[in-house]
Coordinates of N, CA and C in Angstrom, one line a residue:
X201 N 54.0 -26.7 25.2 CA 53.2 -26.1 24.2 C 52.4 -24.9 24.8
X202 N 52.6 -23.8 24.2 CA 51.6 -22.6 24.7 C 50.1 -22.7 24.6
X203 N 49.3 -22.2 25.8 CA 48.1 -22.2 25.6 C 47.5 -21.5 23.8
X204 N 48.3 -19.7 23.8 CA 48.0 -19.5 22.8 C 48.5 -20.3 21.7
X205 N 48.9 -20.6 21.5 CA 49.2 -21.6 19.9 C 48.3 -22.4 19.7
X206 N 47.4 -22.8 21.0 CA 46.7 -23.9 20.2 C 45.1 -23.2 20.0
X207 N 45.1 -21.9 20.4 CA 43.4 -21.4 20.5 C 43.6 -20.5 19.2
X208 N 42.5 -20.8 18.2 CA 42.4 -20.2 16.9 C 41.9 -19.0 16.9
X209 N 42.3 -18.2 16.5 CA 42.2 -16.7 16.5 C 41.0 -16.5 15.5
X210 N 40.4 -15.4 16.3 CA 38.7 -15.1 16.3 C 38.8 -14.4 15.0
X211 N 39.8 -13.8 14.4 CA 39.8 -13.6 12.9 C 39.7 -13.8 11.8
X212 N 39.9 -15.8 12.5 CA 39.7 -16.5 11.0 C 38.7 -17.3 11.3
X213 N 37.8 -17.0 12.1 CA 36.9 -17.4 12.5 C 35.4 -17.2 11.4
X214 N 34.6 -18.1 10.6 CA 33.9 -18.0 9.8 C 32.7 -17.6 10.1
X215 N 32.3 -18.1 11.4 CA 31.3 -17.3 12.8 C 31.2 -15.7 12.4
X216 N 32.3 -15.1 12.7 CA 32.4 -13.7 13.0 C 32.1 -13.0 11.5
X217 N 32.9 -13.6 10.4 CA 32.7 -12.9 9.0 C 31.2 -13.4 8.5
X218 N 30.6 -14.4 8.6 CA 29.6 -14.7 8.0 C 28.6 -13.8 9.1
X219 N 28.3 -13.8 10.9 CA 27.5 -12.6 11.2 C 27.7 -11.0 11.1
X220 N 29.2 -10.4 11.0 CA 29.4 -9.5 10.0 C 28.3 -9.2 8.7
X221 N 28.5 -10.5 7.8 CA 28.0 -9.8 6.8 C 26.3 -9.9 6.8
X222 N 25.8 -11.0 7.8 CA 24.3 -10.4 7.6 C 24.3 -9.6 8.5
X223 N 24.7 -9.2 9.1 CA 24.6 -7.6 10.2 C 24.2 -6.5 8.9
X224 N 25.3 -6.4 7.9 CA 26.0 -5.6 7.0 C 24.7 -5.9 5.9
X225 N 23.9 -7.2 5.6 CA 22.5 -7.3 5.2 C 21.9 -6.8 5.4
X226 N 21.6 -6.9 6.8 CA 20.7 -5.7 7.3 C 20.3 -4.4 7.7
X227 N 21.5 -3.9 7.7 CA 21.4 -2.6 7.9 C 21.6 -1.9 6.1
X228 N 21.9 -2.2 4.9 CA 21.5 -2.6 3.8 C 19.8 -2.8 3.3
X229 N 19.4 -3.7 3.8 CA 18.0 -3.6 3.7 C 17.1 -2.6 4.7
X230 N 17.5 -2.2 5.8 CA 16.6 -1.3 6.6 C 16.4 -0.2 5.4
X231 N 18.0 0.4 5.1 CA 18.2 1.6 4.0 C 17.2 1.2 2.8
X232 N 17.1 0.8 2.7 CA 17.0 0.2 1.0 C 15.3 0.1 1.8
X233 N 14.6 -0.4 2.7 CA 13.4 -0.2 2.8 C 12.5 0.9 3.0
X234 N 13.4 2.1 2.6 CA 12.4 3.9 3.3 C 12.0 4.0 1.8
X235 N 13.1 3.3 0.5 CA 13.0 3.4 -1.3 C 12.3 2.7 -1.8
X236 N 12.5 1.3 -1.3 CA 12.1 0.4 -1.5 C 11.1 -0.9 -1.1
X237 N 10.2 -1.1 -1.4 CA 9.2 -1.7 -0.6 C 8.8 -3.0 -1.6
X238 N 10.1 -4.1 -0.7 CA 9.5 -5.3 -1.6 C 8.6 -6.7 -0.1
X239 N 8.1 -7.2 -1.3 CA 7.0 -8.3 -0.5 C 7.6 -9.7 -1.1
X240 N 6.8 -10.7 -0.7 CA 7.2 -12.1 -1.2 C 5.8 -12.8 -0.4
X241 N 5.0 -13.2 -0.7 CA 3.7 -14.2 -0.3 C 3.9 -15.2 -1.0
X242 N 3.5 -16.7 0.0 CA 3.4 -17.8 0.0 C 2.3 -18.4 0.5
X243 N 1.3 -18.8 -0.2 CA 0.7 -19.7 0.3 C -0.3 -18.2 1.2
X244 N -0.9 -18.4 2.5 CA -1.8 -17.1 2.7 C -0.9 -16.1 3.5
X245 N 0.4 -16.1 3.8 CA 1.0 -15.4 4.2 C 1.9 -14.3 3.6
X246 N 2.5 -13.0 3.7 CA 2.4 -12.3 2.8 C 3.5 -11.6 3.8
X247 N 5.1 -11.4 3.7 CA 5.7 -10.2 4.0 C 6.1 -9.4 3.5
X248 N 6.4 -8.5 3.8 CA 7.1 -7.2 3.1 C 8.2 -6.5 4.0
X249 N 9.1 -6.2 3.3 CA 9.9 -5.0 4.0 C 9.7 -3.4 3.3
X250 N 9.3 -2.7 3.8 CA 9.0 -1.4 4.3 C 8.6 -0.5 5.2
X251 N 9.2 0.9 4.7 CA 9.1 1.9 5.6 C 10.1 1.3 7.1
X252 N 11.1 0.9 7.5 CA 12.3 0.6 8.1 C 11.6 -0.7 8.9
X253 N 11.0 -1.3 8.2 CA 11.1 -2.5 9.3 C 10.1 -3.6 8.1
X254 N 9.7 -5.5 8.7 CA 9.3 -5.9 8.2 C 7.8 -5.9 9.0
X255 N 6.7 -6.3 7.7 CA 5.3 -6.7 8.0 C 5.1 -8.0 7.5
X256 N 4.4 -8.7 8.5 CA 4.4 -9.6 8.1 C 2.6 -10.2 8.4
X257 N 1.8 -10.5 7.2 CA 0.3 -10.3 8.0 C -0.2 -11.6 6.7
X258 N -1.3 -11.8 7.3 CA -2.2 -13.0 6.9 C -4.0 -12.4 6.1
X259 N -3.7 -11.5 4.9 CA -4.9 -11.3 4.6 C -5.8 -12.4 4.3
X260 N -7.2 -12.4 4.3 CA -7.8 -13.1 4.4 C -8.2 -13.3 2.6
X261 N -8.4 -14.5 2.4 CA -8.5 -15.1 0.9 C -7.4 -15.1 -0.1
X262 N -6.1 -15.2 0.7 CA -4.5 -15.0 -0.3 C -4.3 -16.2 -0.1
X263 N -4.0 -16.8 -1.6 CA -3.0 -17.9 -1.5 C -2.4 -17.8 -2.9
X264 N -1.5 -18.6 -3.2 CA -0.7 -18.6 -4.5 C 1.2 -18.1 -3.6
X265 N 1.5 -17.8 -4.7 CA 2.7 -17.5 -4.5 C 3.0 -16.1 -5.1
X266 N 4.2 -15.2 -5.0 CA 4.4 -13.8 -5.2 C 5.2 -13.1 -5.1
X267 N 5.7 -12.5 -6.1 CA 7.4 -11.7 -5.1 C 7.3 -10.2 -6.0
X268 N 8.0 -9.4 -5.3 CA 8.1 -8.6 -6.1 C 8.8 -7.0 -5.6
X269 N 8.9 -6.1 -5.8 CA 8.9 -4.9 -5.3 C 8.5 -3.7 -6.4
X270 N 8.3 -2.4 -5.1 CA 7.6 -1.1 -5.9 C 8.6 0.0 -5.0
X271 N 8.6 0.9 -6.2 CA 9.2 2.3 -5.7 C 8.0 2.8 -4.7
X272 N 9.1 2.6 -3.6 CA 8.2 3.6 -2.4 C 7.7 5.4 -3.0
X273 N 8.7 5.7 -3.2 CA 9.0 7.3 -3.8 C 7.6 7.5 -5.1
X274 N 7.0 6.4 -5.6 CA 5.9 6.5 -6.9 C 4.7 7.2 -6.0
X275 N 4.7 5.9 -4.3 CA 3.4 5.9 -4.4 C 2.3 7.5 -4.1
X276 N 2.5 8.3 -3.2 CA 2.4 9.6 -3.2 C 1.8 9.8 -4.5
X277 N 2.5 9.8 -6.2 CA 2.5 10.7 -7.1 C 1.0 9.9 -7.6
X278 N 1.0 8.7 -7.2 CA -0.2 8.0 -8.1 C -1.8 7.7 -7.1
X279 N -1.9 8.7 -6.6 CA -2.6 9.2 -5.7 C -2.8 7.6 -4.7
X280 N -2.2 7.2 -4.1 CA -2.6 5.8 -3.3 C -3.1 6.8 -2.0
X281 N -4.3 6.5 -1.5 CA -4.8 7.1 -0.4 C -3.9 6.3 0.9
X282 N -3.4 7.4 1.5 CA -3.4 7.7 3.1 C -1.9 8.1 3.2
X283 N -1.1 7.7 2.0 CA 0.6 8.3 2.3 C 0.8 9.4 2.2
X284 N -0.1 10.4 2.2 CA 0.0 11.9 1.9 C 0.2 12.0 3.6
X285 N -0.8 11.1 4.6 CA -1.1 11.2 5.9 C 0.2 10.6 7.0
X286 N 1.0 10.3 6.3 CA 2.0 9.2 6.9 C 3.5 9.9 6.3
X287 N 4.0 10.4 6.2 CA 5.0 11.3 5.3 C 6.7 10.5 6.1
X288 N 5.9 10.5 7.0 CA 7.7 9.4 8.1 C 7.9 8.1 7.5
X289 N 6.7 7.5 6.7 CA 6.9 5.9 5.9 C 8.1 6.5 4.7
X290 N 8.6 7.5 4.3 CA 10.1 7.7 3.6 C 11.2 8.6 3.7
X291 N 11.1 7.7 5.5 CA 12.2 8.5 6.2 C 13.2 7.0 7.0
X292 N 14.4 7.2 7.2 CA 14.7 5.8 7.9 C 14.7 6.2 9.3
X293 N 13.9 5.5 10.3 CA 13.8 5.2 11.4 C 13.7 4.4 12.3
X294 N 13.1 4.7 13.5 CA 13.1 4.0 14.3 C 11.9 3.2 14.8
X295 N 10.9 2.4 14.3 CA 9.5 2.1 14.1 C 9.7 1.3 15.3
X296 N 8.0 1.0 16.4 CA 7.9 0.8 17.4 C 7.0 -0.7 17.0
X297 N 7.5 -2.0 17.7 CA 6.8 -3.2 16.9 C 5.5 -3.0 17.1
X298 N 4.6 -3.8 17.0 CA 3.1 -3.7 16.8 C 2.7 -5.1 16.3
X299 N 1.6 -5.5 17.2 CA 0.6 -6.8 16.5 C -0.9 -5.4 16.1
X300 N -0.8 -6.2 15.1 CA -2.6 -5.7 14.8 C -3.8 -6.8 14.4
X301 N -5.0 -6.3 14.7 CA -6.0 -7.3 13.6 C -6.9 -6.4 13.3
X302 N -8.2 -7.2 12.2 CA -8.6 -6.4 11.6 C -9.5 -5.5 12.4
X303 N -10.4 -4.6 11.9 CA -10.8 -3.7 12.8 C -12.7 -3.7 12.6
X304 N -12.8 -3.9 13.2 CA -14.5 -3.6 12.6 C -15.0 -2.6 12.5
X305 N -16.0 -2.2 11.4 CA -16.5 -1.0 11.1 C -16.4 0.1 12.1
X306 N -16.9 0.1 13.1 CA -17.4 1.2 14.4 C -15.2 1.7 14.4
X307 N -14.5 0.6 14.7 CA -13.2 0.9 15.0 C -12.8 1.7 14.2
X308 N -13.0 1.1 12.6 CA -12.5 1.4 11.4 C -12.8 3.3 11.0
X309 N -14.1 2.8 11.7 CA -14.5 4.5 11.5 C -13.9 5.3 12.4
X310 N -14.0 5.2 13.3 CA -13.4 5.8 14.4 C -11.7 6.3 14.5
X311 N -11.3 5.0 13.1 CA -9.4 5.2 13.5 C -9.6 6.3 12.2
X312 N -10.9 6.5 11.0 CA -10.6 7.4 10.0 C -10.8 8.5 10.2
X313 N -11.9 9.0 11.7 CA -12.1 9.9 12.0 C -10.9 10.9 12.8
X314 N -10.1 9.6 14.0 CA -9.2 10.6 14.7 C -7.8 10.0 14.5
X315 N -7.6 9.1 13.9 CA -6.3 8.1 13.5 C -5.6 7.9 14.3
X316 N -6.3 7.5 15.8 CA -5.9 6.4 16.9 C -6.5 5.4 16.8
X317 N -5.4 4.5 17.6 CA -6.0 3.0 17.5 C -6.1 2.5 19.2
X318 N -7.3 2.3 19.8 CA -7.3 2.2 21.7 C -6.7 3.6 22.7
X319 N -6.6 4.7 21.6 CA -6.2 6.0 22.7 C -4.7 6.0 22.1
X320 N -3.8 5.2 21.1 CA -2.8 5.6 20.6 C -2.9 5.4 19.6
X321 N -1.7 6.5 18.9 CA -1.6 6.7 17.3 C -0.5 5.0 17.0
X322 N -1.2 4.3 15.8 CA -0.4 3.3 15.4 C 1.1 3.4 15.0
X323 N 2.1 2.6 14.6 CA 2.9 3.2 13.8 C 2.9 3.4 12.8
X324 N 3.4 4.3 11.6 CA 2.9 4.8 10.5 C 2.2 3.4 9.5
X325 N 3.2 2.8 9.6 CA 3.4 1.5 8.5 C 1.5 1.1 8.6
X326 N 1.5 0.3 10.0 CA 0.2 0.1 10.3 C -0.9 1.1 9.9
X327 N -0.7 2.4 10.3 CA -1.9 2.9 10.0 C -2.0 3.2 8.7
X328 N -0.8 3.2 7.7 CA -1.7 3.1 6.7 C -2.0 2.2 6.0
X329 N -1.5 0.7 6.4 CA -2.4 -0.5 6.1 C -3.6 -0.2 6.2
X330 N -3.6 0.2 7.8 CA -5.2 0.4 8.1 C -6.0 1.1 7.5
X331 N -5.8 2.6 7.3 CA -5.9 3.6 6.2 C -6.4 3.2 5.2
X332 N -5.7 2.2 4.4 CA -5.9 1.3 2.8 C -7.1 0.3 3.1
X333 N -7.2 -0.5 4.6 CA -7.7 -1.6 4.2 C -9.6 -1.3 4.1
X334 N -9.6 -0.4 4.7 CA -10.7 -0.4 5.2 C -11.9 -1.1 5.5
X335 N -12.9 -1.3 5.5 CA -13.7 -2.3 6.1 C -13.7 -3.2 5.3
X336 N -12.9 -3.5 4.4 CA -12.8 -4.9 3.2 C -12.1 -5.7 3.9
X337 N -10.6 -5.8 5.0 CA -10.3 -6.9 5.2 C -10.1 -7.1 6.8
X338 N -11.7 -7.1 7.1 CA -11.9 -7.1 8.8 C -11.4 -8.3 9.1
X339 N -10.8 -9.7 8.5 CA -10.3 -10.4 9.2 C -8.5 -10.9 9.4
X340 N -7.9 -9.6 9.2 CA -6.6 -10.2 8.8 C -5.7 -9.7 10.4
X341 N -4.5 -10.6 10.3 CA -3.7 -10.2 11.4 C -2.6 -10.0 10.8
X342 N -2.1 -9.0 11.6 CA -0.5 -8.5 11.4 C 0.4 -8.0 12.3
X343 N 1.7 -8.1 11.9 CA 2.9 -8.1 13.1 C 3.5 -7.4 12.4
X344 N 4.0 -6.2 12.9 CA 5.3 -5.4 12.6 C 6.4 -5.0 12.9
X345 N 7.6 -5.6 12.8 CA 9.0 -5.5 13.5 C 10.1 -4.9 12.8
X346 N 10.0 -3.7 13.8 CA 11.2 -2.7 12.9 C 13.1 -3.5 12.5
X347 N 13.4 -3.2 11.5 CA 14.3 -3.9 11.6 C 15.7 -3.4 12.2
X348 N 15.6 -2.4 13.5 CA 16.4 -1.9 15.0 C 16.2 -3.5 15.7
X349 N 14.9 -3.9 15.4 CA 15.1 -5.1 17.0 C 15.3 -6.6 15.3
X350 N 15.2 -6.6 14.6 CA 15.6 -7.5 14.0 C 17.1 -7.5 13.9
X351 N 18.0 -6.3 13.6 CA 19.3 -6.2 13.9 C 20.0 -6.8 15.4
X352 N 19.0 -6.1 15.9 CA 19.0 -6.2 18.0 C 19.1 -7.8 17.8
X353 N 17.9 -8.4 17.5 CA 17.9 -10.3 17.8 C 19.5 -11.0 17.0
X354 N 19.5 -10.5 16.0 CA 20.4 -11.1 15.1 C 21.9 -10.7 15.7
X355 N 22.1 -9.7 16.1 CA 23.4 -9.4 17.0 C 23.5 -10.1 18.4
X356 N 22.4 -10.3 18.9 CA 22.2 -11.5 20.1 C 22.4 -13.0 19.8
X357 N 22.1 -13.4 18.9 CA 22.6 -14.5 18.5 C 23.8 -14.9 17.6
X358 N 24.3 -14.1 17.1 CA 25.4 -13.8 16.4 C 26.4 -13.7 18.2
X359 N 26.1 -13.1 18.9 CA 27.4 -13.1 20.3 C 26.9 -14.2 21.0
X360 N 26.4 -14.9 21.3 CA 25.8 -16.2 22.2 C 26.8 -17.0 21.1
X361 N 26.8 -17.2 20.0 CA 27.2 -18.2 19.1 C 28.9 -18.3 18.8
X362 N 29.0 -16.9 19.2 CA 30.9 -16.4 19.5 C 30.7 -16.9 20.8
X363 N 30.4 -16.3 21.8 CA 30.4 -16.8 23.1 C 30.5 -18.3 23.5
X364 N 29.6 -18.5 22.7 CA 29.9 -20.4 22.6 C 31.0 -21.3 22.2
X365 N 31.1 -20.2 21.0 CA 32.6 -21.1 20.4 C 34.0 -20.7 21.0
X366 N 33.8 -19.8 22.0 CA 35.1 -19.4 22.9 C 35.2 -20.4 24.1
X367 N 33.7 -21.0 24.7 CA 33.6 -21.8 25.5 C 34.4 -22.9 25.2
X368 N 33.8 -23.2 23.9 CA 34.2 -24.9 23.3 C 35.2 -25.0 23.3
X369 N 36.0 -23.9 22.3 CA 37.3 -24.1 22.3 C 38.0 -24.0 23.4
X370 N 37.8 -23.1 24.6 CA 38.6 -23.2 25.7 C 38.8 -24.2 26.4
X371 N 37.5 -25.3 26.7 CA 37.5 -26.5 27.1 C 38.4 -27.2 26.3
X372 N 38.2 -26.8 24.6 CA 39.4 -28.2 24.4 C 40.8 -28.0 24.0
X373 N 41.0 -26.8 24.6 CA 42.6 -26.5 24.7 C 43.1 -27.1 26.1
X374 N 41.9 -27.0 26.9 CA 42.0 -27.4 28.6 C 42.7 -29.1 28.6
X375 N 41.9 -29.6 27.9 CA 41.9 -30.8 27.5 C 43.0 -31.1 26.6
X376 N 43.7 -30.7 25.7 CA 44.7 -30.9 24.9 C 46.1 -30.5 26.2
X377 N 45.9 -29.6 27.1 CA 47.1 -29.2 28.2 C 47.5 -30.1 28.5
X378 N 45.8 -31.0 29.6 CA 46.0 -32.0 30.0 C 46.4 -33.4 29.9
X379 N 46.8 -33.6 28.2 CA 47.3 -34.8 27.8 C 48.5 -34.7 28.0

């Protein structure tokens, strides 16, 4: 019996077409998040996808549940302060991750005065959280991950998981020789 005959071809492999198509999710939502800026909160946690990547932050006094989305492209016209200041939040790029927390007054002032945050400019998304929150939600934390390194993770485990299943199966064609 031929080795090849008995190793199943990576084609029809459900592995490869099912990480295909969230690859193909994601690069679908990165686009879809420079237009589109939807959220979903649970309980006190609250993410969103916008501006090319997700946030995902813990304001303080949120709980309930929540879903929804808004035209990125409105906000500008309905005067929302700071996206006049941030003009790259409806462009698709390359955003740099970021932890944040809240800022206290002296910071707060200080990021309104020169819109750095410790001697660097934030990434846009963040600053204009920051921008919006102003000294009302000094206690909240947030994490920002462009979705370049969310594609990046999901493509690493998507090939570890092929990689794996080439192992398995090689062992047990080894083993099928050997009988």
């Amino acid at each position: 019996m031929s080795p090849d005959s008995l190793r199943p071809s990576l084609l029809r492999s459900p592995l490869l077409w099912c990480g295909l198509m969230v690859l193909v999710f994601l690069g679908w939502a990165w686009r879809d998040s420079v237009g589109r800026w939807a959220y979903v909160g649970a309980g006190p946690v609250l993410a969103q996808s916008q501006a090319s990547g997700v946030t995902i932050w813990l304001p303080p006094g949120r709980s309930g549940w929540e879903c929804g989305s808004v035209d990125a492209s409105s906000m500008p016209r309905i005067g929302t302060e700071g996206y006049a200041r941030y003009p790259d939040l409806f462009k698709l790029r390359f955003g740099r991750p970021d932890v944040l927390r809240g800022l206290t007054k002296e910071e707060w002032a200080a990021f309104r005065k020169t819109g750095m945050l410790d001697g660097r400019e934030p990434d846009p998304v963040l600053g204009l959280l920051y921008f919006r929150a102003g000294t009302g939600l000094g206690g909240f934390r947030m994490v920002f991950i462009p979705y370049w390194c969310v594609m990046l993770a999901a493509a690493g485990v998507w090939a570890g998981l092929i990689y794996w299943r080439y192992r398995r199966m090689k062992g047990n064609v080894e083993i099928v020789q050997g009988v």
